[in-house]
XYZ file of C-alpha atoms in Angstrom:
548
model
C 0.000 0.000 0.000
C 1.126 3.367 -0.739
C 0.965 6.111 1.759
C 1.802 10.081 1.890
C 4.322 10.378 4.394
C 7.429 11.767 5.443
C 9.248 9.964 8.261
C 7.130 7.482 9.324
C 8.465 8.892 13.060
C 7.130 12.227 12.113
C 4.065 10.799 10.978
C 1.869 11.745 14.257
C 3.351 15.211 15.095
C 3.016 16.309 11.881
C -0.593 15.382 11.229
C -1.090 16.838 14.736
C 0.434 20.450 13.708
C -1.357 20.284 10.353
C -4.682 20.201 12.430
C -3.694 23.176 14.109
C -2.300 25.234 11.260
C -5.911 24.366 10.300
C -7.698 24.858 12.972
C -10.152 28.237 13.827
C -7.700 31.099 15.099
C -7.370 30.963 19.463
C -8.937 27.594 19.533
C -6.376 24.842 19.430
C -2.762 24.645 20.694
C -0.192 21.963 21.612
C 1.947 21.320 24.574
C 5.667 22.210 23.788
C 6.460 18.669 25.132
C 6.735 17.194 21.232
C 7.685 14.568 20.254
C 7.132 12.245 22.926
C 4.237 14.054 24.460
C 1.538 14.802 22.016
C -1.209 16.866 23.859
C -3.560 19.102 22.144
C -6.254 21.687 24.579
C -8.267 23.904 24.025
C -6.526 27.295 23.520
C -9.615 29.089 25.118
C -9.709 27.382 28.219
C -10.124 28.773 31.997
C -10.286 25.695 33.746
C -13.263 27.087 35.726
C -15.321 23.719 34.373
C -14.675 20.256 34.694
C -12.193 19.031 32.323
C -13.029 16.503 29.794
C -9.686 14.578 28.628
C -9.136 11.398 26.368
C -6.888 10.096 24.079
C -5.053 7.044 22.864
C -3.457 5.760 19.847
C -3.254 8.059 16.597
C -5.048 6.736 13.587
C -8.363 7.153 14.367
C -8.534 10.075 12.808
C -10.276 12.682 13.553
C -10.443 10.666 16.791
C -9.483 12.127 19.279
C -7.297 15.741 18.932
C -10.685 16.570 16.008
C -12.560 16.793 19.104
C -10.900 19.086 21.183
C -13.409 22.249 21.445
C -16.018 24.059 23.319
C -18.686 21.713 23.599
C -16.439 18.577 23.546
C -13.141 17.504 24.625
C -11.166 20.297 26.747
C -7.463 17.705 25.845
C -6.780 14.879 23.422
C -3.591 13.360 24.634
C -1.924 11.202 21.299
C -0.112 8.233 21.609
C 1.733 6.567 18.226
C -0.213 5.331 15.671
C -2.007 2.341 17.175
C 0.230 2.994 20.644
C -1.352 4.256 24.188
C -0.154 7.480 24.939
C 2.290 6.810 28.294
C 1.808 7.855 31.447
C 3.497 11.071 31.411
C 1.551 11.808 28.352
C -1.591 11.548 30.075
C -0.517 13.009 33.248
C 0.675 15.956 31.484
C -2.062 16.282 29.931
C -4.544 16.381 33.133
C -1.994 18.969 34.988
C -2.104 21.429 31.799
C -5.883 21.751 32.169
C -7.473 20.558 35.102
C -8.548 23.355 37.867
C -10.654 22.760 40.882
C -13.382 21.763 39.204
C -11.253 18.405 38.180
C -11.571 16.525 35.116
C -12.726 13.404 33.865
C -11.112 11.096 32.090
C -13.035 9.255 29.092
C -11.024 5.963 27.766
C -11.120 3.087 25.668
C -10.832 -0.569 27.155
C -8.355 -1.944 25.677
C -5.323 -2.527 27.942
C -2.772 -0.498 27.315
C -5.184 2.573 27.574
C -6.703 1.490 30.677
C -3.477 0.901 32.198
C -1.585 3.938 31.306
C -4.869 6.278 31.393
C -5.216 4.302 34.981
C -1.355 5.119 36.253
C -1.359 8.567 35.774
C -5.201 9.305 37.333
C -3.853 7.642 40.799
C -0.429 10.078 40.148
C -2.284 12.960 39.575
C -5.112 12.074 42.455
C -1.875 12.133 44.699
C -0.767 15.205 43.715
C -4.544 16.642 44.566
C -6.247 16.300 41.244
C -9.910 15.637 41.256
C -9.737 12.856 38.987
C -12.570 10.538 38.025
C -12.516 7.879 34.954
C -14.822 6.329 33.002
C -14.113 2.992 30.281
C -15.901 2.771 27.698
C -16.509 -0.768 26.557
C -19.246 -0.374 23.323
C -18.128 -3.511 21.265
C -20.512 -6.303 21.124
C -18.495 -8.547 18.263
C -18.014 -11.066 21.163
C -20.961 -10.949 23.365
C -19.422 -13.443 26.183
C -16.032 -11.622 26.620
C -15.659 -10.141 30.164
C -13.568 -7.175 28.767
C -15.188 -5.684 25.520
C -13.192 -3.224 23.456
C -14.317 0.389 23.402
C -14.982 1.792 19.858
C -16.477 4.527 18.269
C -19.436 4.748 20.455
C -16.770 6.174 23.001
C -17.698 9.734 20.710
C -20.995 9.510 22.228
C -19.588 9.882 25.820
C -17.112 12.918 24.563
C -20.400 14.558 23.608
C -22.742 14.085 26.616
C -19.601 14.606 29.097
C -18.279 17.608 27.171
C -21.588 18.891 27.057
C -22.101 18.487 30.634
C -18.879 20.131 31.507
C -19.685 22.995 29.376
C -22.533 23.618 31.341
C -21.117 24.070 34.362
C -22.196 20.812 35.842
C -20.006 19.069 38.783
C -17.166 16.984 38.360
C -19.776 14.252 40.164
C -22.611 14.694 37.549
C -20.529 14.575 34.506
C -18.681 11.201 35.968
C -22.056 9.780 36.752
C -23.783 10.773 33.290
C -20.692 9.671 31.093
C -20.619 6.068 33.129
C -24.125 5.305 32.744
C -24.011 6.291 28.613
C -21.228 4.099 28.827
C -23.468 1.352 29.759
C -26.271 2.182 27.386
C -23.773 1.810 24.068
C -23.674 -0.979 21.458
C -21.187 -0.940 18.478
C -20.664 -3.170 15.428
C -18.197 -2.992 12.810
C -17.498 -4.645 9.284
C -14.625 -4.268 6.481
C -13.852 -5.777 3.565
C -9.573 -5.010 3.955
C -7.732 -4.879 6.706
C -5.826 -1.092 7.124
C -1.806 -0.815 6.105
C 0.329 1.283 8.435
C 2.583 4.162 6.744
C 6.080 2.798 6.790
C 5.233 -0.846 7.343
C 4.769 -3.832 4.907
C 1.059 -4.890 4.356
C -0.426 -8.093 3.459
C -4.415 -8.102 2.951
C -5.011 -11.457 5.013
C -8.555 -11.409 3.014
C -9.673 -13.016 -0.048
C -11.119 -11.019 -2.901
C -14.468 -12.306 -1.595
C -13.994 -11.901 1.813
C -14.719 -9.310 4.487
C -14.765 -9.407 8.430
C -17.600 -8.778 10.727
C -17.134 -7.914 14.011
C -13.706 -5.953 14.539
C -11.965 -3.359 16.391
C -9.748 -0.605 15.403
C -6.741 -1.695 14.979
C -6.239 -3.493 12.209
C -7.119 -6.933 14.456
C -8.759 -9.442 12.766
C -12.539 -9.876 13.357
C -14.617 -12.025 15.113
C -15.608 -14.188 11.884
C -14.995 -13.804 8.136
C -18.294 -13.235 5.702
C -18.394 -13.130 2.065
C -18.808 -10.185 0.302
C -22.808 -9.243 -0.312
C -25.102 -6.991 -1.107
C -25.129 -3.732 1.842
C -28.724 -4.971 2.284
C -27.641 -8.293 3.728
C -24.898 -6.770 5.757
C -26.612 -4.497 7.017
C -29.362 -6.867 8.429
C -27.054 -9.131 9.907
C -25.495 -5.834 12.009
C -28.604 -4.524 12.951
C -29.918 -8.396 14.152
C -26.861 -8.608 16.590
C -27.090 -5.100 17.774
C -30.778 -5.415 18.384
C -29.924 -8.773 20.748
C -27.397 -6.402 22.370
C -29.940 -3.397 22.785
C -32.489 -2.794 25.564
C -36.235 -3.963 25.125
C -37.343 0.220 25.582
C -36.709 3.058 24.964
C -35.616 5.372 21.505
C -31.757 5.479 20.053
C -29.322 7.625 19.197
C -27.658 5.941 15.575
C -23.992 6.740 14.411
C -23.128 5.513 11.505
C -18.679 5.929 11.298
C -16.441 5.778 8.172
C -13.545 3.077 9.229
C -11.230 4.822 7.015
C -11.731 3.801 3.067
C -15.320 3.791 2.282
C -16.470 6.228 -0.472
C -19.036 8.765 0.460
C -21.514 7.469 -2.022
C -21.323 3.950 -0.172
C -21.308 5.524 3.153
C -24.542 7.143 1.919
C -25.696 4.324 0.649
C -25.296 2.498 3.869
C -27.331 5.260 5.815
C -30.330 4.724 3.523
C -30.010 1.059 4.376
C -29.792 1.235 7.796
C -32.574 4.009 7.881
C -35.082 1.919 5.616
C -34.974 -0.858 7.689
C -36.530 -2.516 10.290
C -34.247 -1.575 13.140
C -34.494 2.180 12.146
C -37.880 2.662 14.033
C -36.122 3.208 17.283
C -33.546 5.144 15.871
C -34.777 8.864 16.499
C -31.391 11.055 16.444
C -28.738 10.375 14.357
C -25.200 11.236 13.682
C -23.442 10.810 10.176
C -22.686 8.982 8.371
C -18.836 9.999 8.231
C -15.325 9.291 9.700
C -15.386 9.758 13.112
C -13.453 7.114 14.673
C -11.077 5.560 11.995
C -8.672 2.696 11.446
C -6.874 4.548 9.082
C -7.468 2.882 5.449
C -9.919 0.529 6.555
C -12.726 -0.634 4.049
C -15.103 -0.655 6.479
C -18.211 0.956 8.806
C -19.321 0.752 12.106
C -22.780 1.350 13.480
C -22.583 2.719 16.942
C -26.239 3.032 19.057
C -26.678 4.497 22.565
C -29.890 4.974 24.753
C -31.823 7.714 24.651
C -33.058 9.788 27.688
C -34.238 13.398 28.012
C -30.330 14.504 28.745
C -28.667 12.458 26.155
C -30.838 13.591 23.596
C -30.426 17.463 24.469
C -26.207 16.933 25.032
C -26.548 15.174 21.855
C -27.819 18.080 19.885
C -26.213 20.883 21.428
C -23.772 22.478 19.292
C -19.964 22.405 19.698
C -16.838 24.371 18.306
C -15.325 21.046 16.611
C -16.035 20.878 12.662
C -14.723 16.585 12.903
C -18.365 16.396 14.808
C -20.886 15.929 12.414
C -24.373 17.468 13.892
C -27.219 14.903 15.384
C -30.350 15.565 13.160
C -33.543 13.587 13.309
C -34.248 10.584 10.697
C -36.756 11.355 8.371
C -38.430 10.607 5.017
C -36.925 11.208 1.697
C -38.937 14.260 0.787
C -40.260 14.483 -2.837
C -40.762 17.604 -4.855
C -42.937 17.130 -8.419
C -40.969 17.849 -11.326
C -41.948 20.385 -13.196
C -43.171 19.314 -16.801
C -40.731 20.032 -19.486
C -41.914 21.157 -22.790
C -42.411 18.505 -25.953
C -38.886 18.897 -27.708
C -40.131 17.410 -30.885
C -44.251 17.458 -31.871
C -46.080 14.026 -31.375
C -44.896 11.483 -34.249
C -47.521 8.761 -35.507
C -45.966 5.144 -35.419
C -44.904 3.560 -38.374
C -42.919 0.578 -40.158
C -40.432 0.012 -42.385
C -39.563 -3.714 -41.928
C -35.555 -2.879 -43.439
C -35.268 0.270 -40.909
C -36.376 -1.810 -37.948
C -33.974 -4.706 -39.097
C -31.070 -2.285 -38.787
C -31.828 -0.942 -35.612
C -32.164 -3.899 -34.339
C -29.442 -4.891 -35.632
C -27.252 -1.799 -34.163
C -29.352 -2.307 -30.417
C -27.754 -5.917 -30.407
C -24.357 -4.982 -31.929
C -23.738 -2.752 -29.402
C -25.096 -4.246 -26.321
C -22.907 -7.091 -26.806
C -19.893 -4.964 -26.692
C -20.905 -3.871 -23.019
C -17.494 -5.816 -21.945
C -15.077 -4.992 -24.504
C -15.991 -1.204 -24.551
C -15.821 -1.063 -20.679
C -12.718 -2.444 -21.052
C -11.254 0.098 -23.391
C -12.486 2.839 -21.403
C -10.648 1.407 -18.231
C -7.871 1.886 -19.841
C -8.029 5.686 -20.110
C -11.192 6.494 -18.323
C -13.536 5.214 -15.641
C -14.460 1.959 -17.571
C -18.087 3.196 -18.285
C -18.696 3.305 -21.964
C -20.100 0.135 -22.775
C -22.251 0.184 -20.014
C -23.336 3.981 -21.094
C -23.761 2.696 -24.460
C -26.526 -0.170 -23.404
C -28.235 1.689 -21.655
C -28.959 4.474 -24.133
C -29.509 1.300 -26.856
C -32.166 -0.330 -24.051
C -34.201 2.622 -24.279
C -34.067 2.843 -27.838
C -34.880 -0.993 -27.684
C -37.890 0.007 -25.054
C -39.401 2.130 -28.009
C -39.485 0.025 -30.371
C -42.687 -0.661 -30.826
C -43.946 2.896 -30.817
C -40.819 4.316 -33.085
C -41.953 5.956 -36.743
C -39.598 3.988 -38.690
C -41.282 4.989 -41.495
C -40.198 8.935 -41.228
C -36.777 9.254 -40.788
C -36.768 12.717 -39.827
C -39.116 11.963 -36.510
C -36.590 8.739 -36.073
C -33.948 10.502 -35.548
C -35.865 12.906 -33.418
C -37.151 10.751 -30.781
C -33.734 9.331 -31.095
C -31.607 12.397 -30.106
C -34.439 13.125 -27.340
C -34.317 9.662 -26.090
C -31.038 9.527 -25.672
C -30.465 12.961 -24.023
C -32.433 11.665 -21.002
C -31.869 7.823 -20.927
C -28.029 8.150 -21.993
C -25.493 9.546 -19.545
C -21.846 10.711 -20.254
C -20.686 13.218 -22.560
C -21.237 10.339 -25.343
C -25.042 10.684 -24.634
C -25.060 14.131 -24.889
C -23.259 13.898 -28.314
C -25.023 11.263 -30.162
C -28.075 13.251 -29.003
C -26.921 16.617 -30.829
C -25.776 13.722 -33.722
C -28.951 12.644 -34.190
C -31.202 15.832 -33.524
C -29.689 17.937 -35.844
C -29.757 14.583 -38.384
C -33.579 14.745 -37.747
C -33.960 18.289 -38.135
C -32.145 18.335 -41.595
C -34.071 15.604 -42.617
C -37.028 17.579 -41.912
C -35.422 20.086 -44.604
C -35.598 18.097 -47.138
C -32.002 16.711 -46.499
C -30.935 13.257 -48.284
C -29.892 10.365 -45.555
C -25.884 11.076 -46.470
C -26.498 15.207 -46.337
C -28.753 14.672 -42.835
C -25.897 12.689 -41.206
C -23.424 14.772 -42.128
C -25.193 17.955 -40.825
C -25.151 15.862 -37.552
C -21.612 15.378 -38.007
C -21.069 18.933 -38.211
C -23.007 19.821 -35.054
C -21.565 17.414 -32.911
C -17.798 18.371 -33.531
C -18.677 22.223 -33.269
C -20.471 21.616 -29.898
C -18.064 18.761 -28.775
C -14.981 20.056 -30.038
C -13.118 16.830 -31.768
C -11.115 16.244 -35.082
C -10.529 13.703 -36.700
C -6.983 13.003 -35.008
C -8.480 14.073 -31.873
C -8.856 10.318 -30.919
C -12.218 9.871 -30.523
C -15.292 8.549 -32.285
C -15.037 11.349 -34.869
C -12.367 8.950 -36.295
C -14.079 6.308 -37.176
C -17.593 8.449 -38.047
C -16.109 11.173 -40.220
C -14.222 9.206 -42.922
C -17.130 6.576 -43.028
C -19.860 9.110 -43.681
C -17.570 10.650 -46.247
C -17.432 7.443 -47.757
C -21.010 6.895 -47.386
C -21.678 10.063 -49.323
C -19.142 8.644 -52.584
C -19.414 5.114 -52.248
C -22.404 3.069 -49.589
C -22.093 1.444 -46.429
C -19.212 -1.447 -47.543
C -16.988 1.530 -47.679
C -18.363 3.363 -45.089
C -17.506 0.269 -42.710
C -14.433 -0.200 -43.996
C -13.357 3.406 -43.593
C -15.095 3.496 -39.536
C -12.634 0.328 -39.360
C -9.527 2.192 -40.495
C -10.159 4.955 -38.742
C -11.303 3.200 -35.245
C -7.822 1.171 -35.925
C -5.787 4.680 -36.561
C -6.724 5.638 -32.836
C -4.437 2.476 -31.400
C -1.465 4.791 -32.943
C -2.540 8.100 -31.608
C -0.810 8.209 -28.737
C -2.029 12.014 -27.250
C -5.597 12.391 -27.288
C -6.802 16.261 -28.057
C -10.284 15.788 -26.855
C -12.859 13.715 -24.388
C -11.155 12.288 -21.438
C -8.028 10.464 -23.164
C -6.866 13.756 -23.035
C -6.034 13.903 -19.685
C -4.483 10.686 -19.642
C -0.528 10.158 -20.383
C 0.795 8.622 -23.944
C 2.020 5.663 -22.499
C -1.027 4.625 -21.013
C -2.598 4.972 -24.705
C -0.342 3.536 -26.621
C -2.260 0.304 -28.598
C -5.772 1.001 -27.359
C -8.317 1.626 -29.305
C -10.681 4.717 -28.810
C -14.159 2.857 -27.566
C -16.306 5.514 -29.101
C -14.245 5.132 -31.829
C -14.744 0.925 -31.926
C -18.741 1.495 -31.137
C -18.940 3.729 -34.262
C -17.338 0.655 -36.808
C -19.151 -1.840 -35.015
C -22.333 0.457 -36.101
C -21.886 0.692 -39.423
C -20.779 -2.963 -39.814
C -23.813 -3.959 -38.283
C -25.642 -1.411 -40.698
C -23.493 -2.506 -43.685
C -24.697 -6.427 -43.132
C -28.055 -5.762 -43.333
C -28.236 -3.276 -46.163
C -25.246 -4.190 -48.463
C -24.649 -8.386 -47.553
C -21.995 -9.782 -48.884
């Protein structure tokens, strides 16, 4: 795996100053105990409130120093990536911000956390701290274990305690609030890779059809491995296991946390799945989806749930200073606007036949759906590996039509054509074929032969799209065979669209379309798709007008 790094012993400091250089002017600020005591505070504090400290490994980004703000955490103390913060770390930490009021400290369960966060709340009791502690054990991957891992639900304590604190509350209260949320949270996570630390050799221990249910933070393996399935079926397995875990009554609080890797499309994706089922009717608040507690590159989520009472609820929606926290809303319905009606682009057309017309656009609707594969392919090459797949579906909805299409009139043809495939078709290749074919239509309607109509779509497609032939795109296989077209028939014209779809293997710099963004060497032997789509056309075309 491939990571942006410097030193790999810099890594944490420097990711820790580059939050600050970023960070809202007199809000953040560091110890100057770096490099082997990483605390951030809050640069506004008074240390008139209780103080609201955690920490641990780094890598969880933007767990925990993200959450150091009014409303939230008052310290983050940082340990190495993966590594408890020591002792000192966390004792420095409590004597740089804690007052009279004391300060509570909110920690993970795993051991090295408890243990160091443990050491330095007895030191600092004995040098007259008010020190209280809470662990946070939210992981419910192995139901029978006596020590459960703490996990992203440990954000929902930061929130209610900070909250608390910010409030004015007593060092008592916030203790006593934070430890029974701490009992009220259930967490569940899933990934389909494990995460690669910067600096460090990586090995994916999981198949290509493999992913892990039920797994910490860390990079640890989880509880079982699962095959790789629709989000649906994930997410109903999650959501049956956290139910078990959850409380008969009462309403939750849902957050829904980016491990690291997931898109935001699929993160969305996985809130509408979560949301539209079952489960979601006792979700009433909830939070993300987003990264909040990470694993660094991990391909996976985790869905976090905590009680609701009165207090949560209201220390749940109060606002903070922090931007990492994304704001509790309320779950709701997808709301639905009507659209407004657009206006006819082309009058009503009468259906008609013409058994040779619908022969070749059959013909052309086949052709091209079966090179779904081979034009994705291309495209992968030097763009997102979409063509063939935009190509079919413009063709389905042509297919769709069929039996309403005015074959007959070739001016409306290529009318509902272009219109058809302006809203069916996506991709810059939709929106070209559909200027192609509209201003092919409207010629037609002038009284334009089939060669003169094509070519006047020719013409209006490279002014509005901008290729030349030489460009290396479909203009090289569709201008020399309508040329031919117009001095010869369709033999040549397929003949020439196979030339000139051939031509773009050798055109190594693209002018136009998204080739041209990509480097020669990548180019070099591929064929333009557009390009092979257009010959396939007119062979297709060529066969059933002009057989051998």
């Amino acid at each position: 795996m491939k990571h942006f790094f410097n030193r790999r012993g810099n890594i944490v400091t420097e990711a820790l100053d580059g939050l600050l250089r970023t960070s809202q002017p007199g809000t953040l600020a560091r110890l100057d105990s770096y490099p082997d005591i990483k605390v951030i505070v809050r640069a506004d504090w008074d240390r008139s409130r209780v103080a609201v400290i955690s920490g641990g490994g780094a890598g969880h980004e933007p767990s925990h120093a993200g959450f150091v703000g009014r409303g939230m955490l008052t310290a983050a103390v940082s340990g190495e990536i993966f590594a408890s913060p020591s002792v000192d770390a966390v004792l420095t930490a409590i004597r740089a911000v804690t007052g009279k009021s004391g300060c509570l400290l909110v920690v993970k369960n795993y051991t090295g956390d408890r243990l160091n966060f443990g050491l330095a709340a007895e030191k600092a009791r004995a040098e007259g701290f008010d020190v209280e502690m809470v662990i946070v054990a939210d992981d419910i991957a192995l139901p029978d274990i006596n020590q459960p891992r703490g996990v992203a639900g440990t954000l929902f304590v930061h929130k209610i305690a900070g909250h608390l604190a910010e409030s004015g509350e007593s060092l008592t209260s916030v203790a006593a609030a934070a430890k029974a949320a701490a009992a009220d949270i259930v967490s569940l996570g899933v990934s389909y890779s494990s995460c690669s630390i910067p600096g460090q050799p990586h090995e994916d221990r999981l198949a290509a059809d493999q992913g892990e249910l039920g797994l910490g933070i860390h990079g640890e393996p989880g509880v079982e491995k699962i095959t790789v399935r629709a989000a649906d079926s994930i997410i109903a397995i999650m959501t049956e296991r956290l139910s078990a875990a959850m409380k008969r009554d009462g309403d939750y609080a849902l957050l829904i946390n980016n491990l690291g890797a997931v898109p935001p499309v699929e993160m969305s994706l996985i809130a509408n799945a979560v949301l539209g089922s079952p489960f979601a009717s006792r979700v009433t608040l909830t939070v993300g989806p987003g990264p909040l507690m990470t694993a660094l590159n991990m391909n996976g989520f985790s869905l976090s749930l905590i009680r609701l009472d009165p207090e949560r609820r209201k220390a749940l929606l109060a606002p903070v200073a922090p931007h990492a926290w994304l704001a509790a809303v309320e779950p709701r319905d997808v709301a639905i606007l009507p659209a407004p009606k657009a206006a006819k682009a082309i009058a009503a057309v009468s259906v008609s036949r013409d058994p040779a017309v619908e022969r070749v656009v059959a013909s052309v609707c086949e052709r091209l759906i079966g090179l779904e594969t081979e034009l994705n392919r291309l495209d992968a090459k030097a763009g997102d590996g979409d063509t063939g797949s935009t190509v079919a579906t413009g063709v389905r909805s042509i297919q769709a039509l069929a039996g309403s299409l005015p074959f007959a009139d070739r001016a409306a043809l290529f009318a509902v054509i272009g219109e058809t495939l302006s809203t069916a078709m996506g991709g810059s290749s939709g929106v070209l074929l559909s200027i192609f074919f509209t201003a092919a239509g409207k010629a037609s309607g002038d009284g334009a032969t089939l060669v003169a109509a094509l070519l006047a779509g020719l013409d209006r497609m490279t002014y509005y799209g901008g290729a030349r032939p030489g460009d290396r795109t479909m203009v090289d296989a569709l201008s020399p065979a309508l040329h031919a077209l117009a001095s010869g028939g369709f033999r040549p014209a397929a003949e020439a669209a196979r030339k000139g779809a051939e031509a773009t293997k050798e055109m190594r710099k693209a002018k136009a379309g998204r080739s041209a963004y990509i480097g020669e060497s990548d180019l070099d032997g591929v064929m333009d798709p557009g390009a092979h789509a257009v010959a396939e056309v007119f062979a297709a075309v060529a066969g059933i007008l002009e057989p051998a």
